[in-house]
Short mmCIF file of C-alpha atoms in Angstrom, two decimals:
data_model
loop_
_atom_site.label_atom_id
_atom_site.label_comp_id
_atom_site.label_asym_id
_atom_site.label_seq_id
_atom_site.Cartn_x
_atom_site.Cartn_y
_atom_site.Cartn_z
CA MET A 1 102.70 128.67 84.95
CA SER A 2 105.50 126.52 83.70
CA LYS A 3 104.11 123.33 82.17
CA LEU A 4 107.30 121.46 82.99
CA LEU A 5 107.16 122.39 86.66
CA ARG A 6 103.48 121.50 86.84
CA LYS A 7 104.08 118.09 85.28
CA PHE A 8 107.08 117.55 87.55
CA LEU A 9 104.97 118.32 90.60
CA GLN A 10 102.17 116.03 89.41
CA ASN A 11 104.63 113.20 88.79
CA MET A 12 106.15 113.56 92.26
CA ILE A 13 103.05 112.92 94.30
CA LEU A 14 102.76 109.17 93.77
CA PRO A 15 106.43 108.28 94.38
CA ALA A 16 106.59 110.50 97.48
CA ALA A 17 103.46 108.88 98.93
CA LEU A 18 104.64 105.37 98.03
CA LEU A 19 108.02 106.01 99.65
CA VAL A 20 106.44 106.76 103.02
CA VAL A 21 103.71 104.10 102.76
CA SER A 22 106.16 101.32 101.87
CA LYS A 23 108.41 102.28 104.78
CA VAL A 24 105.47 102.16 107.19
CA ALA A 25 104.26 98.86 105.69
CA GLY A 26 107.73 97.33 106.09
CA LEU A 27 107.90 98.48 109.69
CA TYR A 28 104.44 97.08 110.43
CA PHE A 29 105.36 93.78 108.79
CA ALA A 30 108.60 93.54 110.82
CA ILE A 31 106.87 94.29 114.13
CA THR A 32 104.00 91.86 113.45
CA PHE A 33 105.96 89.02 111.88
CA PHE A 34 108.92 89.05 114.27
CA ASN A 35 106.77 90.00 117.27
CA LEU A 36 108.97 92.91 118.26
CA ASP A 37 108.27 95.13 121.24
CA PHE A 38 108.43 98.85 120.57
CA PHE A 39 107.30 102.11 122.09
CA LEU A 40 106.64 105.60 120.83
CA GLU A 41 108.30 108.72 122.15
CA THR A 42 107.28 112.28 121.52
CA ARG A 43 110.04 114.82 121.11
CA PRO A 44 108.49 118.25 120.48
CA GLU A 45 111.87 119.86 119.78
CA GLN A 46 112.33 117.79 116.60
CA VAL A 47 110.74 118.35 113.19
CA TYR A 48 108.73 115.17 113.44
CA SER A 49 107.94 114.74 117.11
CA LEU A 50 107.02 111.05 117.02
CA GLN A 51 109.83 108.51 117.11
CA ILE A 52 109.70 104.72 117.21
CA TYR A 53 112.04 103.08 119.72
CA PHE A 54 113.06 99.52 120.44
CA THR A 55 114.70 98.44 123.65
CA ASN A 56 117.63 96.61 122.08
CA GLN A 57 119.87 96.96 119.08
CA THR A 58 118.94 93.58 117.56
CA ASP A 59 115.27 94.47 117.29
CA THR A 60 116.12 97.89 115.87
CA LEU A 61 118.40 96.37 113.24
CA LEU A 62 115.78 93.82 112.22
CA ALA A 63 112.91 96.31 112.01
CA SER A 64 114.97 98.95 110.25
CA SER A 65 116.39 96.50 107.71
CA THR A 66 113.00 94.98 106.93
CA SER A 67 111.36 98.38 106.45
CA ASN A 68 114.28 99.60 104.33
CA PHE A 69 114.15 96.50 102.15
CA THR A 70 110.40 96.82 101.65
CA MET A 71 110.82 100.48 100.73
CA PHE A 72 113.64 99.69 98.31
CA LEU A 73 111.74 96.80 96.71
CA THR A 74 108.64 98.92 96.12
CA MET A 75 110.49 101.93 94.71
CA SER A 76 112.83 99.86 92.52
CA LEU A 77 110.01 97.73 91.06
CA MET A 78 107.97 100.81 90.18
CA THR A 79 110.98 102.60 88.70
CA ILE A 80 111.97 99.55 86.64
CA TYR A 81 108.38 99.19 85.42
CA PHE A 82 108.22 102.77 84.14
CA LEU A 83 111.77 102.59 82.83
CA VAL A 84 111.05 99.47 80.77
CA LYS A 85 107.87 101.05 79.43
CA TYR A 86 109.69 104.23 78.45
CA ARG A 87 112.59 102.36 76.89
CA LEU A 88 110.24 100.20 74.81
CA LEU A 89 108.47 103.33 73.60
CA ILE A 90 111.71 104.93 72.48
CA LEU A 91 113.10 101.75 70.96
CA SER A 92 109.87 101.17 69.04
CA ALA A 93 110.38 104.54 67.34
CA TYR A 94 114.02 103.77 66.66
CA ASN A 95 114.01 100.08 65.78
CA PRO A 96 111.27 98.62 63.53
CA ARG A 97 111.84 95.12 64.86
CA VAL A 98 110.90 96.26 68.35
CA LEU A 99 107.81 97.93 66.92
CA VAL A 100 106.74 94.74 65.16
CA LYS A 101 107.34 92.63 68.24
CA LEU A 102 105.36 94.98 70.46
CA ASN A 103 102.55 94.97 67.94
CA ASN A 104 102.51 91.17 67.82
CA LEU A 105 102.37 91.00 71.60
CA ASN A 106 99.60 93.60 71.63
CA LEU A 107 101.64 95.87 73.90
CA MET A 108 101.42 99.01 71.80
CA PRO A 109 98.51 100.55 73.76
CA TRP A 110 100.41 99.97 76.98
CA VAL A 111 103.61 101.51 75.64
CA ASN A 112 101.87 104.38 73.87
CA ASP A 113 100.42 105.80 77.07
CA LYS A 114 100.59 109.61 76.81
CA ARG A 115 101.99 109.83 80.34
CA ASN A 116 104.91 107.61 79.38
CA THR A 117 107.51 110.38 79.28
CA PHE A 118 111.10 110.93 80.28
CA LEU A 119 109.99 113.29 83.05
CA ARG A 120 107.99 110.61 84.85
CA VAL A 121 110.82 108.08 84.75
CA PHE A 122 113.28 110.77 85.82
CA THR A 123 111.09 111.60 88.84
CA TRP A 124 110.91 107.95 89.87
CA ASN A 125 114.66 107.73 89.47
CA ILE A 126 115.14 110.67 91.83
CA PHE A 127 113.05 108.93 94.46
CA LEU A 128 114.97 105.70 93.93
CA TRP A 129 118.14 107.64 94.70
CA ILE A 130 116.49 109.14 97.80
CA THR A 131 115.64 105.60 98.92
CA SER A 132 119.22 104.52 98.36
CA ILE A 133 120.65 107.48 100.26
CA VAL A 134 118.32 106.95 103.23
CA ILE A 135 119.31 103.27 103.39
CA ILE A 136 123.02 104.13 103.17
CA ALA A 137 122.59 106.67 105.99
CA ASP A 138 120.93 103.96 108.10
CA VAL A 139 123.79 101.55 107.41
CA ILE A 140 126.34 104.18 108.42
CA SER A 141 124.52 104.66 111.73
CA GLN A 142 124.53 100.83 112.08
CA ASN A 143 120.76 100.59 111.88
CA SER A 144 120.50 98.40 108.80
CA PHE A 145 122.22 95.56 106.99
CA SER A 146 124.87 96.69 104.55
CA TRP A 147 123.83 94.38 101.71
CA ILE A 148 120.56 96.32 101.33
CA ALA A 149 122.51 99.54 100.81
CA ILE A 150 124.83 97.87 98.29
CA ILE A 151 121.95 96.44 96.26
CA SER A 152 119.96 99.69 96.35
CA PHE A 153 123.00 101.68 95.21
CA LEU A 154 123.66 99.26 92.34
CA VAL A 155 120.03 99.28 91.22
CA ALA A 156 119.84 103.09 91.38
CA THR A 157 123.06 103.45 89.41
CA THR A 158 121.98 100.95 86.77
CA SER A 159 118.55 102.48 86.31
CA THR A 160 120.09 105.94 85.96
CA TRP A 161 122.51 104.64 83.36
CA VAL A 162 119.71 102.95 81.38
CA LEU A 163 117.60 106.12 81.59
CA VAL A 164 120.46 108.25 80.29
CA ARG A 165 121.12 105.84 77.43
CA THR A 166 117.43 105.76 76.52
CA PHE A 167 117.25 109.55 76.60
CA GLU A 168 120.23 109.70 74.28
CA ILE A 169 118.35 107.51 71.82
CA GLU A 170 115.35 109.82 72.05
CA GLY A 171 117.64 112.76 71.42
CA GLU A 172 119.11 110.95 68.46
CA ILE A 173 115.64 110.47 66.97
CA ILE A 174 114.91 114.19 67.26
CA TYR A 175 118.38 115.40 66.31
CA PRO A 176 119.99 112.69 64.11
CA HIS A 177 123.69 112.25 64.46
CA SER A 178 126.13 110.45 62.17
CA GLU A 179 127.22 107.81 64.80
CA ILE A 180 123.83 106.21 65.31
CA SER A 181 125.02 102.64 65.57
CA ASN A 182 126.58 103.06 69.02
CA LEU A 183 123.44 103.99 70.87
CA CYS A 184 121.55 100.69 70.96
CA MET B 1 82.88 126.98 78.75
CA GLU B 2 85.00 127.90 75.70
CA ILE B 3 85.13 131.51 76.83
CA ASP B 4 86.20 130.46 80.34
CA LYS B 5 89.03 128.36 78.95
CA ARG B 6 90.25 131.22 76.81
CA GLU B 7 90.01 133.57 79.78
CA LEU B 8 91.98 131.14 81.94
CA SER B 9 94.56 130.77 79.23
CA ARG B 10 94.91 134.56 79.01
CA ILE B 11 95.34 134.82 82.78
CA ASN B 12 97.87 132.01 82.72
CA ILE B 13 99.93 133.69 80.03
CA LYS B 14 99.80 137.05 81.79
CA PHE B 15 100.31 136.02 85.41
CA GLY B 16 101.47 132.41 85.22
CA LYS B 17 105.15 133.21 85.55
CA PHE B 18 104.53 134.63 89.03
CA PHE B 19 103.37 131.18 90.21
CA ASP B 20 106.52 129.41 89.09
CA PRO B 21 108.49 130.11 92.32
CA PHE B 22 105.59 128.62 94.30
CA LEU B 23 105.71 125.53 92.12
CA ILE B 24 109.42 125.20 92.81
CA LEU B 25 108.76 125.63 96.54
CA ALA B 26 106.06 122.96 96.36
CA ILE B 27 108.47 120.57 94.63
CA LEU B 28 111.13 121.22 97.26
CA PHE B 29 108.54 120.82 100.01
CA ILE B 30 107.44 117.40 98.74
CA LEU B 31 111.06 116.27 98.38
CA THR B 32 112.07 117.48 101.84
CA THR B 33 108.96 116.20 103.56
CA SER B 34 109.28 112.72 102.11
CA ILE B 35 112.99 112.51 103.02
CA LEU B 36 112.38 113.71 106.58
CA ALA B 37 109.37 111.44 107.01
CA VAL B 38 111.25 108.36 105.87
CA ASN B 39 114.28 109.26 107.98
CA ASN B 40 112.13 109.77 111.04
CA LEU B 41 110.30 106.49 110.52
CA SER B 42 113.61 104.65 110.89
CA PRO B 43 113.44 103.10 114.35
CA ARG B 44 116.08 103.79 116.98
CA THR B 45 117.37 101.96 120.02
CA PHE B 46 116.36 103.93 123.08
CA SER B 47 119.58 103.47 124.97
CA LYS B 48 122.65 103.21 122.79
CA GLU B 49 124.94 102.18 125.60
CA GLN B 50 126.09 98.61 125.60
CA MET B 51 123.89 96.58 127.92
CA ALA B 52 126.13 94.68 130.27
CA ASN B 53 123.19 92.50 131.34
CA VAL B 54 125.17 91.21 134.24
CA LEU B 55 122.69 90.14 136.82
CA GLY B 56 123.34 89.68 140.46
CA ILE B 57 127.11 90.07 140.30
CA GLN B 58 128.82 92.34 142.75
CA GLU B 59 132.39 93.62 142.70
CA ASP B 60 133.25 93.36 146.36
CA SER B 61 129.90 93.55 148.12
CA GLU B 62 128.00 90.56 149.34
CA ILE B 63 124.60 91.99 148.38
CA ASN B 64 122.91 90.50 145.32
CA PHE B 65 120.38 92.26 143.10
CA THR B 66 118.70 89.70 140.88
CA LEU B 67 116.19 90.34 138.16
CA ILE B 68 113.05 88.28 138.67
CA ARG B 69 112.01 87.25 135.20
CA GLY B 70 108.85 85.39 134.35
CA ASN B 71 105.90 85.86 132.03
CA HIS B 72 103.65 88.80 132.55
CA ASN B 73 100.84 90.10 130.39
CA TYR B 74 101.96 93.69 130.52
CA ILE B 75 105.46 94.06 132.06
CA THR B 76 107.85 92.66 129.45
CA SER B 77 111.36 93.00 128.01
CA GLU B 78 112.87 93.51 131.45
CA ASN B 79 116.54 94.17 131.97
CA LEU B 80 118.71 94.85 135.00
CA GLU B 81 122.07 96.39 134.30
CA GLU B 82 124.88 97.12 136.70
CA ARG B 83 126.00 100.65 135.89
CA GLY B 84 128.67 100.92 138.56
CA LYS B 85 129.42 100.01 142.11
CA ASN B 86 126.09 99.69 143.95
CA HIS B 87 124.24 101.26 141.02
CA PHE B 88 121.67 99.32 138.99
CA LYS B 89 119.40 100.36 136.18
CA TYR B 90 116.15 98.52 135.65
CA THR B 91 114.28 98.92 132.36
CA THR B 92 111.04 97.45 131.14
CA LEU B 93 108.53 97.80 128.36
CA VAL B 94 104.94 97.95 129.56
CA THR B 95 102.78 96.65 126.72
CA LYS B 96 99.50 98.54 126.47
CA PRO B 97 98.77 98.76 130.18
CA PRO B 98 95.08 98.49 131.02
CA GLU B 99 92.97 100.60 133.30
CA GLY B 100 93.60 99.67 136.90
CA ARG B 101 96.50 98.15 138.77
CA VAL B 102 99.31 96.07 137.33
CA SER B 103 102.16 94.69 139.40
CA LYS B 104 105.02 92.27 139.12
CA PRO B 105 107.98 91.30 141.32
CA ILE B 106 111.04 92.71 139.59
CA ILE B 107 114.06 92.55 141.88
CA GLN B 108 115.17 90.08 144.50
CA ILE B 109 117.65 91.33 147.09
CA ASP B 110 119.68 88.94 149.20
CA GLY B 111 123.00 88.77 150.98
CA LEU B 112 122.13 91.59 153.35
CA TYR B 113 123.47 91.23 156.87
CA GLU B 114 122.77 94.72 158.10
CA GLU B 115 120.36 97.51 157.34
CA LYS B 116 121.24 99.60 154.33
CA GLU B 117 119.66 102.51 152.54
CA LEU B 118 118.46 102.08 148.96
CA LYS B 119 117.74 105.12 146.85
CA ILE B 120 115.21 104.58 144.06
CA LEU B 121 114.89 107.09 141.27
CA LEU B 122 112.53 106.99 138.30
CA ASN B 123 114.92 107.90 135.52
CA TYR B 124 112.55 107.99 132.59
CA THR B 125 109.05 107.02 131.55
CA ASN B 126 106.59 108.06 128.91
CA LEU B 127 103.75 106.70 131.03
CA ASN B 128 103.11 110.20 132.30
CA ASN B 129 99.62 109.87 133.71
CA ALA B 130 100.14 106.67 135.66
CA LYS B 131 100.98 106.17 139.29
CA ILE B 132 104.21 104.20 139.46
CA SER B 133 105.50 102.84 142.73
CA ILE B 134 107.81 100.21 144.20
CA PHE B 135 106.25 97.85 146.72
CA ASP B 136 108.46 96.27 149.39
CA GLU B 137 106.92 92.92 150.21
CA SER B 138 108.75 92.47 153.52
CA GLN B 139 107.64 95.82 154.91
CA ASP B 140 104.28 95.82 153.11
CA THR B 141 104.99 99.40 152.05
CA SER B 142 104.61 101.22 148.76
CA TYR B 143 107.04 103.90 147.68
CA ILE B 144 105.64 106.26 145.07
CA LEU B 145 107.99 107.16 142.20
CA GLN B 146 105.48 109.01 140.07
CA LYS B 147 102.04 110.40 140.80
CA ASP B 148 100.04 113.08 139.00
CA SER B 149 102.98 113.54 136.61
CA GLN B 150 105.26 114.41 139.55
CA ASN B 151 108.42 112.39 140.09
CA TYR B 152 109.65 111.43 143.54
CA SER B 153 112.89 109.82 144.59
CA GLN B 154 112.62 107.44 147.49
CA ASN B 155 115.14 106.37 150.12
CA ILE B 156 114.09 103.06 151.62
CA ASN B 157 115.69 100.95 154.31
CA ILE B 158 116.43 97.38 153.38
CA ASN B 159 117.68 94.63 155.65
CA GLN B 160 118.04 90.85 155.81
CA ASN B 161 114.24 90.49 155.79
CA THR B 162 113.95 92.33 152.50
CA ASN B 163 113.20 89.91 149.71
CA ASN B 164 111.28 91.00 146.62
CA LEU B 165 110.57 94.46 145.28
CA TYR B 166 107.47 94.85 143.14
CA LEU B 167 106.82 97.31 140.36
CA VAL B 168 103.28 98.65 140.62
CA ILE B 169 101.60 100.66 137.89
CA GLU B 170 98.15 102.17 138.27
CA ASN B 171 96.29 103.75 135.36
CA VAL B 172 92.96 105.57 135.43
CA ARG B 173 92.44 104.78 131.76
CA PRO B 174 93.84 102.17 129.40
CA VAL B 175 96.89 103.03 127.30
CA PHE B 176 96.91 101.87 123.70
CA PHE B 177 100.63 102.04 123.08
CA ASN B 178 103.66 100.41 124.65
CA GLN B 179 105.35 102.43 127.36
CA TYR B 180 108.94 102.43 128.61
CA ILE B 181 110.18 102.72 132.19
CA GLU B 182 113.71 103.19 133.52
CA ILE B 183 114.41 103.06 137.26
CA ASN B 184 117.76 103.56 138.93
CA PHE B 185 118.69 101.88 142.22
CA PHE B 186 121.56 103.27 144.30
CA LEU B 187 122.70 101.30 147.31
CA ASN B 188 124.28 103.55 149.93
CA PRO B 189 127.24 101.80 151.58
#
């Protein structure tokens, strides 16, 4: 069995579960906090037969936006956490000053976690993009506020860019290149 | 234990490549399932048509249909919409109806000077096991719209004595989720 595929599958379970759980939590928070009336409808002809309905567009917009924002916040915070951890690990191998600083702050054990790999951050990044695309689709169907889609797109783009730059540094460590000064 | 690990490793090397397509399928399954689940959890508005919410206004008829609002424990989020000439749609959200009978006056009819026929049609409900009826207070008569999961349309005669119509819901067991009801009223000229 491919080790890469196995690791990829293992890394996917938590973000996939968190994606759904955060969406449900956001929906529950919106319904409870704003005291919204909803009802459930079963549609056997669809893939997922259960659908949540509100009786007016305002309630739908509020509930959808709140759940989307909660989902985005959860996924982006987790992705940024792992991204920062990964970047610190790579920079510590590349830049001695970072290594010394991490050592002084007693963060080396945290950074040196064996599961702190590019594959894990890449997986979280994929799910951050899924979050962003789902929110954009909701905005297009006028079910969510547009600013949430804009922020999620910007965060996803930025995190992807940082991940790519960090991976380039890691590649540079393994395969040194003459133009090393441009990477940091 | 050492021998088992070596045996497993040998099996993995020999047959492991045949499991790779299943791993790829599993990855695609998790991706697809999470996307579909999140997309389906996005709430929708049940009726996407613009609610006119014009109550009791007629084009050229003298008859007025007015939504009777008011607080009720179970019948909430009421709306009466004029869909066309002499055509009204009443919608309500029934919040977790209990076992037994629940009723509320919903529509007040006035401005009638002669007898007219009113057709009442249960357009939609997900309260499938309940008995839903309209009660005419002036005639002291109930008109069943749904019973034993069967829908019935009713033609009732209304006149100047007709005042309030009640929505009556009877459940044999409590319902733990909110339910939605849509009723159409057609006034025959």
